[in-house]
XYZ file of C-alpha atoms in Angstrom:
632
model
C -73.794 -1.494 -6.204
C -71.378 -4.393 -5.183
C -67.898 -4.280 -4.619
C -67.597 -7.670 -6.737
C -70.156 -7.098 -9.923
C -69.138 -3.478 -10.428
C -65.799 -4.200 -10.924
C -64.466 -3.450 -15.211
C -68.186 -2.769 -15.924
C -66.890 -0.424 -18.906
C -64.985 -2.903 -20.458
C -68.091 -5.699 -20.071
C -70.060 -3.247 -21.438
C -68.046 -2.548 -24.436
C -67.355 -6.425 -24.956
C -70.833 -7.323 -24.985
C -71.560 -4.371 -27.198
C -69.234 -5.775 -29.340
C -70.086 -9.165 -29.665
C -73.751 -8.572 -30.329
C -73.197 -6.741 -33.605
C -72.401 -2.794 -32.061
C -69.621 -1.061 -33.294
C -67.690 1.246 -31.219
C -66.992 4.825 -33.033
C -63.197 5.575 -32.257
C -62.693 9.585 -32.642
C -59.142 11.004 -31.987
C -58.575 14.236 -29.918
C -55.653 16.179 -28.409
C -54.470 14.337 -25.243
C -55.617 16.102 -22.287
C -54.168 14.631 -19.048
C -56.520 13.360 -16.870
C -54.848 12.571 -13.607
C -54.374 13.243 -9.875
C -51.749 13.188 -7.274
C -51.806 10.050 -5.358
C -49.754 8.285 -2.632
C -47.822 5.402 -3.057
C -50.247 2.975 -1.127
C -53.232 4.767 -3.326
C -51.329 3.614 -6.525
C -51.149 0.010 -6.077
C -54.381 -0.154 -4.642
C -55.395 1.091 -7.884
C -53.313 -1.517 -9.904
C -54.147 -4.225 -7.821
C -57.796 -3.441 -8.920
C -56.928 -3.466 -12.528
C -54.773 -6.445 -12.031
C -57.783 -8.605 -10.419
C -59.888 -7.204 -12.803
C -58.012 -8.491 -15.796
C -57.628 -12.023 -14.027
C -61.618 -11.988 -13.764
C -61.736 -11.126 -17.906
C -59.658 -13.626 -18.507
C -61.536 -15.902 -17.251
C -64.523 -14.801 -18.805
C -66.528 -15.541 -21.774
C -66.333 -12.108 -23.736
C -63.021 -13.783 -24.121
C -62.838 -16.574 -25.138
C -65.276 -15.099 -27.834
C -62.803 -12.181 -29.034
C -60.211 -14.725 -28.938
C -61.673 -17.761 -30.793
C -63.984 -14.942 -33.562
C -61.642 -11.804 -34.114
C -59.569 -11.860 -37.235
C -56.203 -11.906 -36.871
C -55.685 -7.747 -37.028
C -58.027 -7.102 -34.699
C -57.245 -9.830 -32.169
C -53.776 -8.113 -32.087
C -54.777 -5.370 -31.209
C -56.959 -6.658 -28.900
C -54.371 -8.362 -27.217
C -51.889 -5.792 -27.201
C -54.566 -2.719 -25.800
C -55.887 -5.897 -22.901
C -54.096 -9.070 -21.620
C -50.857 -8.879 -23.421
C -49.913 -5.795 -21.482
C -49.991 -8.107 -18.294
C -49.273 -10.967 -19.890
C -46.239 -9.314 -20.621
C -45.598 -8.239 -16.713
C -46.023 -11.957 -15.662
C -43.100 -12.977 -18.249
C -40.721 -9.985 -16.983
C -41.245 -11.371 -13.046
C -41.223 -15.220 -14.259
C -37.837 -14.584 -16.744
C -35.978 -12.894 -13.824
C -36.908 -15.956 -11.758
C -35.555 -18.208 -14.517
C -32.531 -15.923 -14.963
C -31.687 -16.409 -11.003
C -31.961 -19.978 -11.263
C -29.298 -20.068 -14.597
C -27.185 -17.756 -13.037
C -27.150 -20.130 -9.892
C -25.984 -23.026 -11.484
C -23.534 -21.150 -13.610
C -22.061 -20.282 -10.108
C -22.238 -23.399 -8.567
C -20.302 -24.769 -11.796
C -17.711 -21.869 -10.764
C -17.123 -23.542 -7.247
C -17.313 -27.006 -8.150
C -15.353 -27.644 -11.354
C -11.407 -26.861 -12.980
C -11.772 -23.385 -14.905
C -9.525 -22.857 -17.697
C -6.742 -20.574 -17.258
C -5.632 -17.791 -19.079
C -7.503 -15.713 -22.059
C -8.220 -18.144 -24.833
C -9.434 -16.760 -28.394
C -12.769 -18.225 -29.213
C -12.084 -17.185 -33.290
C -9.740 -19.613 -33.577
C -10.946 -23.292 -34.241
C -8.619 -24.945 -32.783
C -9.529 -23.125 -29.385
C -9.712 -26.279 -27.438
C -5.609 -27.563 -27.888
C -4.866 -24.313 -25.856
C -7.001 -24.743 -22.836
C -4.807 -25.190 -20.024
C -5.181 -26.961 -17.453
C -6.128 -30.451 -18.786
C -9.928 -31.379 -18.789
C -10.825 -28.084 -17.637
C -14.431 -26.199 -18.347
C -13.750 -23.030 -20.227
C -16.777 -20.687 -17.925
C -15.904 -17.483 -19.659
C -18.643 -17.359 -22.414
C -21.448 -17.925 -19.650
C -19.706 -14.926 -17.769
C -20.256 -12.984 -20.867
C -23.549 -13.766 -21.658
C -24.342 -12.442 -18.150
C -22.598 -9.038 -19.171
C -24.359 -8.710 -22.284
C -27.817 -9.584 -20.883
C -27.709 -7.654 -17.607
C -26.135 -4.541 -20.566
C -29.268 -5.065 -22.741
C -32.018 -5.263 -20.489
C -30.531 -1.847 -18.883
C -30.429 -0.183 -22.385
C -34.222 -1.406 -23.141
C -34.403 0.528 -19.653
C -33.087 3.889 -21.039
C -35.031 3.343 -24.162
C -38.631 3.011 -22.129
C -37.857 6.873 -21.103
C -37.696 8.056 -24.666
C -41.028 8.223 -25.641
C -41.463 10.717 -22.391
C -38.404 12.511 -23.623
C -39.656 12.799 -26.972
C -43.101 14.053 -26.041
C -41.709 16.811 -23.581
C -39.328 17.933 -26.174
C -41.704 18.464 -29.121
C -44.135 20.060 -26.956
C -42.128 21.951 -23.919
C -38.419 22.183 -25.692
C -35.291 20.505 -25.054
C -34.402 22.610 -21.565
C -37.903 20.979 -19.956
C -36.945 17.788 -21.597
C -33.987 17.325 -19.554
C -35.468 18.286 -16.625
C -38.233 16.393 -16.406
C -36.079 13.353 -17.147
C -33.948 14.265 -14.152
C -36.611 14.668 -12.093
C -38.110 11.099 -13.081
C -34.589 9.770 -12.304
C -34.153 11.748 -9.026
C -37.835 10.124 -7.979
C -35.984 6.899 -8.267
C -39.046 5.776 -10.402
C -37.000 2.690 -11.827
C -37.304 0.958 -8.547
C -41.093 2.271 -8.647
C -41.764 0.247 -11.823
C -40.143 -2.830 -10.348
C -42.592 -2.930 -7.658
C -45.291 -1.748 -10.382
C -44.530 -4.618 -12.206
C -44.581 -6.789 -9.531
C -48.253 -5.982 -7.896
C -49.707 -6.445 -11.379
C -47.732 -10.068 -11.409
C -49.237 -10.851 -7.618
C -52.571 -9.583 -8.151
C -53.115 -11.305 -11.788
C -51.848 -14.627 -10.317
C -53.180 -14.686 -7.009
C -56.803 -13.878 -8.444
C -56.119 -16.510 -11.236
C -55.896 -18.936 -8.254
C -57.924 -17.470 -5.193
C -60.025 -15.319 -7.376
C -61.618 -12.304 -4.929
C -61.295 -9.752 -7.106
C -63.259 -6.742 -6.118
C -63.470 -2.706 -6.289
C -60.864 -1.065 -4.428
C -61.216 2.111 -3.230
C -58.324 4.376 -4.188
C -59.317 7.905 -2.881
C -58.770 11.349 -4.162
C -56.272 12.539 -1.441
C -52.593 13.019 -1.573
C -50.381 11.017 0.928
C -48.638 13.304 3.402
C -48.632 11.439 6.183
C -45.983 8.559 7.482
C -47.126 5.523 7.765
C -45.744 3.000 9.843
C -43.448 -0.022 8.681
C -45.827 -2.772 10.863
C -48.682 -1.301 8.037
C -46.256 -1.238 5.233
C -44.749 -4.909 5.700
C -48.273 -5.983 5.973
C -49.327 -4.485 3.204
C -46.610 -5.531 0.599
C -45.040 -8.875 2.178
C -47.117 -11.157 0.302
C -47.188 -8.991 -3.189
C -43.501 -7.957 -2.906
C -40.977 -8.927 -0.047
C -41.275 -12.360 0.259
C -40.887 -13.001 -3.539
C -37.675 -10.293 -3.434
C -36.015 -12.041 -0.343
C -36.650 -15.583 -2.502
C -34.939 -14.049 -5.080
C -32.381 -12.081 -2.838
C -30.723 -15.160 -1.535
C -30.130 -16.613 -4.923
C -28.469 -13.423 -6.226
C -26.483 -13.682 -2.520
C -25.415 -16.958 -3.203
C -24.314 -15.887 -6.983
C -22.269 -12.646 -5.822
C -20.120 -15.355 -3.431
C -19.961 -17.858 -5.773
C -19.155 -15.934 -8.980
C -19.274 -12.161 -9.012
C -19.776 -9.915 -11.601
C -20.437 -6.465 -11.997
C -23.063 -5.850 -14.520
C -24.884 -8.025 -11.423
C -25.318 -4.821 -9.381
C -28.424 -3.706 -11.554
C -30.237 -7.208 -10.321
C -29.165 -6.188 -6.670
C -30.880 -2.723 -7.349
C -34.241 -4.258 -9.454
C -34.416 -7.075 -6.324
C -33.905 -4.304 -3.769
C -36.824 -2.022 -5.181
C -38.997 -5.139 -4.298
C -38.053 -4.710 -0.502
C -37.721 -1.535 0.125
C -39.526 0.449 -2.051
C -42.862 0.569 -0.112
C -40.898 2.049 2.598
C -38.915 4.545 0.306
C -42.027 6.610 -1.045
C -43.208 7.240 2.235
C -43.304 10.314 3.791
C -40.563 11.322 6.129
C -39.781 7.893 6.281
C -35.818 9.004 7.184
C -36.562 11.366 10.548
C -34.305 9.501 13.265
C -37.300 9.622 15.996
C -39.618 8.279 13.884
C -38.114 5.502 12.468
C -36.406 4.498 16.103
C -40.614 4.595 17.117
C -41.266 2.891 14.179
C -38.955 -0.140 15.522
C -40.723 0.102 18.629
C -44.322 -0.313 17.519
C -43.127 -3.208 14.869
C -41.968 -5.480 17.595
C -45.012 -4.582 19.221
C -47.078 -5.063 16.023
C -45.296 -8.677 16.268
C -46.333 -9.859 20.084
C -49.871 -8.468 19.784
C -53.073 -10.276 19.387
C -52.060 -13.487 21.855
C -53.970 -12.673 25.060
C -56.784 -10.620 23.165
C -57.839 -10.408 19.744
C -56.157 -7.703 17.704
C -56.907 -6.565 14.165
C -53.953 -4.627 13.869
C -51.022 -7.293 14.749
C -49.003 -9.997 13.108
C -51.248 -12.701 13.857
C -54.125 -11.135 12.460
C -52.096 -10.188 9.176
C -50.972 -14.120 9.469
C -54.385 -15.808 9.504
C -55.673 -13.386 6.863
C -53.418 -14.246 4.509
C -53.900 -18.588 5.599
C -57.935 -17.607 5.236
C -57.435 -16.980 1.264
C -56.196 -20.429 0.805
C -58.424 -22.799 3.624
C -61.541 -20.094 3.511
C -64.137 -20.304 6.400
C -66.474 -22.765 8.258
C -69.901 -22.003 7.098
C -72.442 -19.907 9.110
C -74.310 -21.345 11.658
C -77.550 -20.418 13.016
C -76.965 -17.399 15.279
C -73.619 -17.449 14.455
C -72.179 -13.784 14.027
C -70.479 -13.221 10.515
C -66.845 -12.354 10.746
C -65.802 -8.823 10.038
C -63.968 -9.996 6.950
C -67.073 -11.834 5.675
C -67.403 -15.202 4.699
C -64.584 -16.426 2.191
C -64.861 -19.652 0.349
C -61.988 -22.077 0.623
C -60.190 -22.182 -2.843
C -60.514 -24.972 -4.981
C -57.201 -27.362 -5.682
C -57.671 -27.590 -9.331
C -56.619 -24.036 -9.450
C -53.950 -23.785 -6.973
C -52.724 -26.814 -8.005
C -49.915 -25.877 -9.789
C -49.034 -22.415 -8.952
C -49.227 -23.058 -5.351
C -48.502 -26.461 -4.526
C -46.558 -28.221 -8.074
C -44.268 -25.002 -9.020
C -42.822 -24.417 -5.030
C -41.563 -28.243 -4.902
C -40.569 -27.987 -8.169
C -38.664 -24.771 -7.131
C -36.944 -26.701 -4.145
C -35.770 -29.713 -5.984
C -34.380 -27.579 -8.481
C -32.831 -25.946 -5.419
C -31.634 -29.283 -3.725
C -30.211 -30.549 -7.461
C -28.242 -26.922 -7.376
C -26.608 -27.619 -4.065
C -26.098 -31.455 -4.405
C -24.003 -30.442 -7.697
C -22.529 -28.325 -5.572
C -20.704 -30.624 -3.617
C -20.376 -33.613 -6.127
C -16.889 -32.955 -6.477
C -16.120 -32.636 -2.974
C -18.045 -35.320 -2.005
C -15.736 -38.043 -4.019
C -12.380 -36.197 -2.147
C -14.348 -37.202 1.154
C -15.421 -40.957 -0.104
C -11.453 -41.175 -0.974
C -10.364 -40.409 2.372
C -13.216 -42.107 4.138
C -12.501 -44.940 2.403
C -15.142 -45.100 -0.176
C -17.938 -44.232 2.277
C -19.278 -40.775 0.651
C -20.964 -37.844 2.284
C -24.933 -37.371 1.450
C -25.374 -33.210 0.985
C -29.221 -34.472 0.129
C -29.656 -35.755 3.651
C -27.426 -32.872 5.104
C -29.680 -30.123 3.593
C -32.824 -31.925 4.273
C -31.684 -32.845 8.205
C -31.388 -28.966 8.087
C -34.478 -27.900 6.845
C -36.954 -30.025 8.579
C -34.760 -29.899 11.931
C -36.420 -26.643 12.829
C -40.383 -27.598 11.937
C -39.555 -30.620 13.388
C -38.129 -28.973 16.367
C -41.290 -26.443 16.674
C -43.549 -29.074 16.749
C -42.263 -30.517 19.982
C -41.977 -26.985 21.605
C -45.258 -25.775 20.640
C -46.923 -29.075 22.183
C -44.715 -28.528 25.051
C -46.001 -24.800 25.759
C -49.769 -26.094 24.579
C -49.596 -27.995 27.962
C -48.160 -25.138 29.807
C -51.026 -23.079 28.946
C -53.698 -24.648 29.348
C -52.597 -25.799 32.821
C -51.548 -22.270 34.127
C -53.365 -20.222 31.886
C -56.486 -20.439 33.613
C -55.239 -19.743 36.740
C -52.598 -17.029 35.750
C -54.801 -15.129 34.107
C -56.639 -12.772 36.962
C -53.204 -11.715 38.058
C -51.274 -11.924 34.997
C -53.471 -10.392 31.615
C -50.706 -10.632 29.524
C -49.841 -14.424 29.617
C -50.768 -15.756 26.173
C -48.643 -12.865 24.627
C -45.416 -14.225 27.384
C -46.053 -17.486 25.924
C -46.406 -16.582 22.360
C -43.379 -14.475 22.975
C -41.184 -16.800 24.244
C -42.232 -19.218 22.031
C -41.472 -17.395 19.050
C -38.367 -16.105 20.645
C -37.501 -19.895 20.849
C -38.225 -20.408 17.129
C -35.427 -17.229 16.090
C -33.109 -18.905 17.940
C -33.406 -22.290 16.217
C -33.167 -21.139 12.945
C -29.930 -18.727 14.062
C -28.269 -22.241 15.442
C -29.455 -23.904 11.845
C -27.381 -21.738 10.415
C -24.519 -21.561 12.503
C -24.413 -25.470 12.138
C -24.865 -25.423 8.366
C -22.033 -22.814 8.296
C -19.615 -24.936 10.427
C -20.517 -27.935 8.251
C -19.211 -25.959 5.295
C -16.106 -25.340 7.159
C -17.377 -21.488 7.332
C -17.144 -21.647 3.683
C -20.057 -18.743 2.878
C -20.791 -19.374 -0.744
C -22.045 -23.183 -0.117
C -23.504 -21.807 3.263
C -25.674 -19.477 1.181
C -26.820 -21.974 -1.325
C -28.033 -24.475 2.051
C -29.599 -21.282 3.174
C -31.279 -20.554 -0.623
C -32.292 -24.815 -0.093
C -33.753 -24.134 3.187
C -36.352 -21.419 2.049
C -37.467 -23.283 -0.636
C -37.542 -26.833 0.569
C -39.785 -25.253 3.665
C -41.781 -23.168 1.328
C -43.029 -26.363 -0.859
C -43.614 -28.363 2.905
C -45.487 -25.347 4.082
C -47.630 -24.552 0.835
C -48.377 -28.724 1.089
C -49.797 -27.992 4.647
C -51.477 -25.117 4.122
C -53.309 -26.252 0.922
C -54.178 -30.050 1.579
C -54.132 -30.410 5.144
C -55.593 -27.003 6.911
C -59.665 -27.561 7.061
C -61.632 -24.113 7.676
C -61.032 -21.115 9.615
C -63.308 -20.910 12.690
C -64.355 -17.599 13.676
C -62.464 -14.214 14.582
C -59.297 -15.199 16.149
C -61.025 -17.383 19.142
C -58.369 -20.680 18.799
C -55.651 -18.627 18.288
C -56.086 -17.333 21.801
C -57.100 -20.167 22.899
C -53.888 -22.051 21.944
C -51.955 -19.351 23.981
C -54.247 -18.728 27.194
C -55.470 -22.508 27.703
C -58.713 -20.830 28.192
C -60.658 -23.209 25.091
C -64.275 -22.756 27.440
C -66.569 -20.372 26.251
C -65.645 -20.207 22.726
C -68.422 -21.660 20.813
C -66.073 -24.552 19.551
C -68.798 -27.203 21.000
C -67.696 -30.545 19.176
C -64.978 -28.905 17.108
C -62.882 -28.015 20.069
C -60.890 -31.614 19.680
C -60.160 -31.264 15.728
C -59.462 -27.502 16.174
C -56.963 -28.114 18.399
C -55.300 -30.491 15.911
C -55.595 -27.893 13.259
C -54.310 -24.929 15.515
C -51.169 -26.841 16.466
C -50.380 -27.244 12.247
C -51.344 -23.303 12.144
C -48.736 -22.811 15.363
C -45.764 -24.600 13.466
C -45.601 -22.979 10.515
C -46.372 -19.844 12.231
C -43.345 -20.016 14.037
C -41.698 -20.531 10.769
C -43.087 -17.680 9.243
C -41.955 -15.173 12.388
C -38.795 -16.401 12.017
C -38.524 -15.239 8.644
C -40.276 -11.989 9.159
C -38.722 -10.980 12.061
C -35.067 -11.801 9.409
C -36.487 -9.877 6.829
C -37.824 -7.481 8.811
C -34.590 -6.307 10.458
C -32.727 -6.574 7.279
C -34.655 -3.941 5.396
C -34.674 -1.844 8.611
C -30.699 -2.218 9.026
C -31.039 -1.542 5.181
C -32.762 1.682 5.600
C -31.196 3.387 8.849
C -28.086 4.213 7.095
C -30.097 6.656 4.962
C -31.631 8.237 8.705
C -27.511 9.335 9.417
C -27.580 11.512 6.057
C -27.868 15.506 6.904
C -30.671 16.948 6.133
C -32.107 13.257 4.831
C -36.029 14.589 5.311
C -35.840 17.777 3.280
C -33.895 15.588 0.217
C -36.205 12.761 0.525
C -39.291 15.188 0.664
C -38.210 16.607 -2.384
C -37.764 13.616 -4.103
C -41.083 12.679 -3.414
C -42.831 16.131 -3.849
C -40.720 17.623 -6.582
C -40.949 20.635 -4.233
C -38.313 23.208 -2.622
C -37.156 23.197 1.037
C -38.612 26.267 1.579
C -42.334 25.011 0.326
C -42.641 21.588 2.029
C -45.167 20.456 4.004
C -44.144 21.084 7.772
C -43.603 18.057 10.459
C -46.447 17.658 13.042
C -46.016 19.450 16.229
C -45.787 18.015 19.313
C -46.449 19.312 22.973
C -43.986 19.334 25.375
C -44.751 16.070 27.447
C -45.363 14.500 23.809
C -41.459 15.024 22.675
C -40.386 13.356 26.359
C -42.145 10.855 26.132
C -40.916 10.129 22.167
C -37.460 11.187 23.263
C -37.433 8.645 25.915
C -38.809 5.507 23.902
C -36.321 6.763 21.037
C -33.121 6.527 23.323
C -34.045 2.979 25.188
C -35.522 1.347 21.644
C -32.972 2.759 19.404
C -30.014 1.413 22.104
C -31.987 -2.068 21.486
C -31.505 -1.160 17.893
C -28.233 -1.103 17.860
C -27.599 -3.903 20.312
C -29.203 -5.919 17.321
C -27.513 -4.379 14.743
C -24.545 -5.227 16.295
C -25.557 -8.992 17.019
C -26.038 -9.190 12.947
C -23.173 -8.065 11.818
C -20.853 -9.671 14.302
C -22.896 -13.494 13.005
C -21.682 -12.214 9.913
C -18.213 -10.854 9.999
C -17.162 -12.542 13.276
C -16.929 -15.971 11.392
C -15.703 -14.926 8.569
C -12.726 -13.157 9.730
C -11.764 -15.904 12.798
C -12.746 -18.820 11.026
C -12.979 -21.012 14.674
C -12.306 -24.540 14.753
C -15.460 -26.308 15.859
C -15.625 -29.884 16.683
C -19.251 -31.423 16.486
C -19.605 -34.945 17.923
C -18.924 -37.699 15.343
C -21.719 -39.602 16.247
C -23.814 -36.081 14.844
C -21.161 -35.159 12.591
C -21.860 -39.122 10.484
C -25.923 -38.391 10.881
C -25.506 -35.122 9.201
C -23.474 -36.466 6.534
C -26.319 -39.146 5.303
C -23.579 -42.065 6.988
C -25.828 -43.973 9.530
């Protein structure tokens, strides 16, 4: 058997039944449940396997046979009982991506031009003599048509639970009805269907570009154990998080700019895709825990630097950059990597999913905030006598400053390295993770100042702050997805230049005549990498801010377990026990990491609120203050 060939083999079978002349006897019976208790992790696996599957069939040609021969009844169904059902899951994700983007621009129309006054009655047809003031844009319809969408897609909500209701209350009576609609509701399993909907999106897409779809082992045990939030953000930060944080600053930007309430159920649907991995997982609220889960996160971030380290950031890192560059072929003696040997992925397919749609996503982006400030940008060319402000060059300055900016330190430390690594490292093990560390550290800290000076540019004005913030993400998400795809070669190895880079010590590698080009390509891998810990080291910290208000609920464990159980207090499954040296020890790294905790939690709020509520006046140099602007 092979993880790759077995893979739908029913549905191949049945296909090419099919199409050579079988037909397929269809008997009714009584539905019989067939099912078993998984975890949440278990699940998706599961759907990721049918969700690569499908992207293999429809590439296939059983396909394009049922498609092009079936008459038109039977291709209907066909498409309805096969790829319509995730056809249909790649339009929900892709229409709440176009919603966020019309909703932006309805809210940047909110900051930038005159709104009409007053209640005006649309019935009449003479509407427009009784808009007050003058020349203003009458924005109320488009605030309605958000109320009346964000109303009907929640009612199609309520009406996907009916035909459960229905079924339970024919069979079980109208008592079990309601209760086993509660319970679904108590189980939170809305936000469970968002991130549902969302892995069979990823996984459909991803293998329609990458392809490496293959059987996924989902297990016959039921999760009980906790697992921690280094494996979970792993896990789910390509299929999930990053795509909800995308999508969380543009609904940020919209609450500033133009808030409505009907808006909260796209703050709750965006939510489920960051924090619902961490929601079903067991005892995911105990205090201890989830303090020791901070602690072995920012571990999770530094390893893998001085040694190679399966389970760290890095590794998580280059396994996801390996899907798009592949590896260098096998040489002679050469061992074969643990993840085996992955072909690069070829540019006709990722051409536009993964190169064309992110830079058509940031100048959409950059067009969003330039309109923006059009208006205030002709106040400014009045008093600067006729010499206008550039936002374009203002938000590009700021989202290049920082790669631009990691390029020069990570050259800087290269040299550092491999001039003291050598020698450091008898009496100093750890010095490629110092390095990496402070490097990285560096990289925070840049992006922090970005956008404290974007902020004070906007004369702490948070609305257009957020939209150079929502520019930012996007503009570097098209530069990075242009490096990654057309400039990375190969992947050489385990993880031998990323240590390299970090220790100085490139001897003894295997490199040979590679060692000069690899080199080149590690410093491209180190920029963006520094990037991409910037952003998960953000993200990171916002979901766990996010989720340690739940930890100060009494009694948090005991509700959550029986949310995710459906079981009493008095029958859930007991916490582990520790010995006595095992709860000092714990006790001890819970007090010193969760006072770090804090500390940070602190530091965020007080960027956030301490601005916002002083306002300082901050002069920047005119000479910096004219380059900014676009006024050389």
């Amino acid at each position: 058997a092979q993880k790759g060939l077995h893979l739908n083999e029913d549905i191949y079978a049945g296909m090419n039944s099919f199409t050579r002349g079988g037909r397929i006897k269809h008997t009714e019976y009584f539905q019989c449940g067939k099912g078993r208790d998984l975890g949440f992790c278990s699940t998706l696996n599961f759907i990721t396997k049918i969700g690569t599957g499908m992207g293999e069939q429809m590439l296939s040609r059983e396909y394009y046979w049922l498609g092009t021969q079936l008459p038109l009844d039977r291709f209907l169904t066909f498409y309805y009982a096969h790829p319509g059902f995730h056809i249909n899951n790649i339009m929900i994700m892709s229409s709440v991506q176009l919603f966020m983007i019309c909703i932006m621009f309805i809210a940047a129309m909110n900051q930038t031009v005159t709104i009409c006054e007053g209640d005006v009655d649309m019935s009449n047809p003479n509407y427009a003599q009784y808009l007050t003031p003058d020349g203003c844009f009458l924005i109320k319809p488009l605030g309605d048509w958000i109320n009346r969408t964000t109303l009907a897609i929640l009612l199609v909500l309520l009406i996907a639970f009916l035909p459960l209701f229905l079924q339970m209350l024919t069979e079980q009576g109208f008592a079990r009805a309601i209760s086993r609609l509660g319970k679904q509701f108590l189980s939170l399993s809305p936000l469970y269907e968002v991130q549902v909907t969302q892995v069979y999106f990823n996984s459909l897409m991803t293998n329609m570009a990458y392809g490496g779809a293959r059987y996924i082992g989902t297990g016959r045990g039921f999760a009980t154990s906790r697992l921690s939030f280094s494996t979970l953000f792993s896990r789910f930060s390509d299929s999930s998080i990053y795509f909800g944080v995308r999508l969380m600053t543009l609904l940020t930007f919209f609450s500033a700019a133009y808030w409505k309430w009907p808006v909260l159920y796209f703050w709750i649907s965006i939510a489920a895709l960051l924090i619902t991995p961490f929601l079903y997982n067991p005892h995911q609220f105990v205090l201890t825990d989830f303090i020791l889960d901070y602690r072995d996160w920012l571990r999770w971030l530094g390893a893998g630097n001085s040694s190679s380290n399966t389970n760290s950031w890095i590794s998580h890192c280059r396994l996801t950059r390996i899907r798009i560059t592949g590896y260098k072929r096998k040489r002679l003696g050469e061992r074969t990597p643990t993840t085996g040997f992955i072909s690069r992925a070829h540019k006709a397919n990722i051409f536009f999913t993964e190169i064309l749609l992110p830079i058509v996503m940031a100048l959409i982006m950059l067009v969003g905030y330039m309109f923006l400030h059009s208006v205030s940008n002709v106040q400014d060319a009045s008093d600067n006598k006729g010499e206008a402000n550039s936002t374009l060059i203002r938000i590009i300055i700021i989202s290049v400053a920082p790669i631009v900016v990691n390029l020069a330190i990570t050259v800087a430390f290269f040299f550092v390295s491999i001039g003291l690594g050598p020698c450091c490292a008898m009496c100093l093990p750890q010095f490629g993770k110092v390095i990496a560390g402070i490097v990285h550290t560096i990289a925070v800290v840049i992006y922090i100042a970005m956008f404290f000076l974007l902020w004070v540019l906007e004369d702490w004005a948070f609305a257009p702050t957020a939209m150079g913030i929502v520019c930012q993400v996007f503009v570097q998400r098209a530069i990075f997805a242009v490096l990654q795809h057309l400039l990375l070669t190969r992947e050489f190895g385990e993880d031998e230049t990323n240590v390299a880079w970090w220790t100085g010590r490139w001897y003894g590698k295997g490199m040979g005549g590679w060692a000069f080009t690899l080199t080149m390509r590690e410093w491209l891998c180190k920029v963006i990498e520094c990037s991409v810990f910037a952003a998960d080291v953000f993200t990171g910290h916002l979901i766990l801010f996010f989720l340690s208000i739940f930890t100060l609920v009494p009694w948090i464990d005991k509700w959550h377990s029986a949310m995710l159980f459906w079981l009493r207090p008095s029958r859930q499954i007991r916490p582990p026990i520790y010995s006595l040296k095992q709860r000092k020890q714990r006790r001890r790294s819970a007090i010193v990491y969760g006072i770090l905790f804090v500390v940070m939690y602190v530091i965020f709020l007080a960027i956030i609120v301490v601005p916002q509520v002083l306002k300082p006046s901050v002069s920047l140099p005119s000479q910096l203050l004219q380059y900014l602007n676009g006024r050389f």
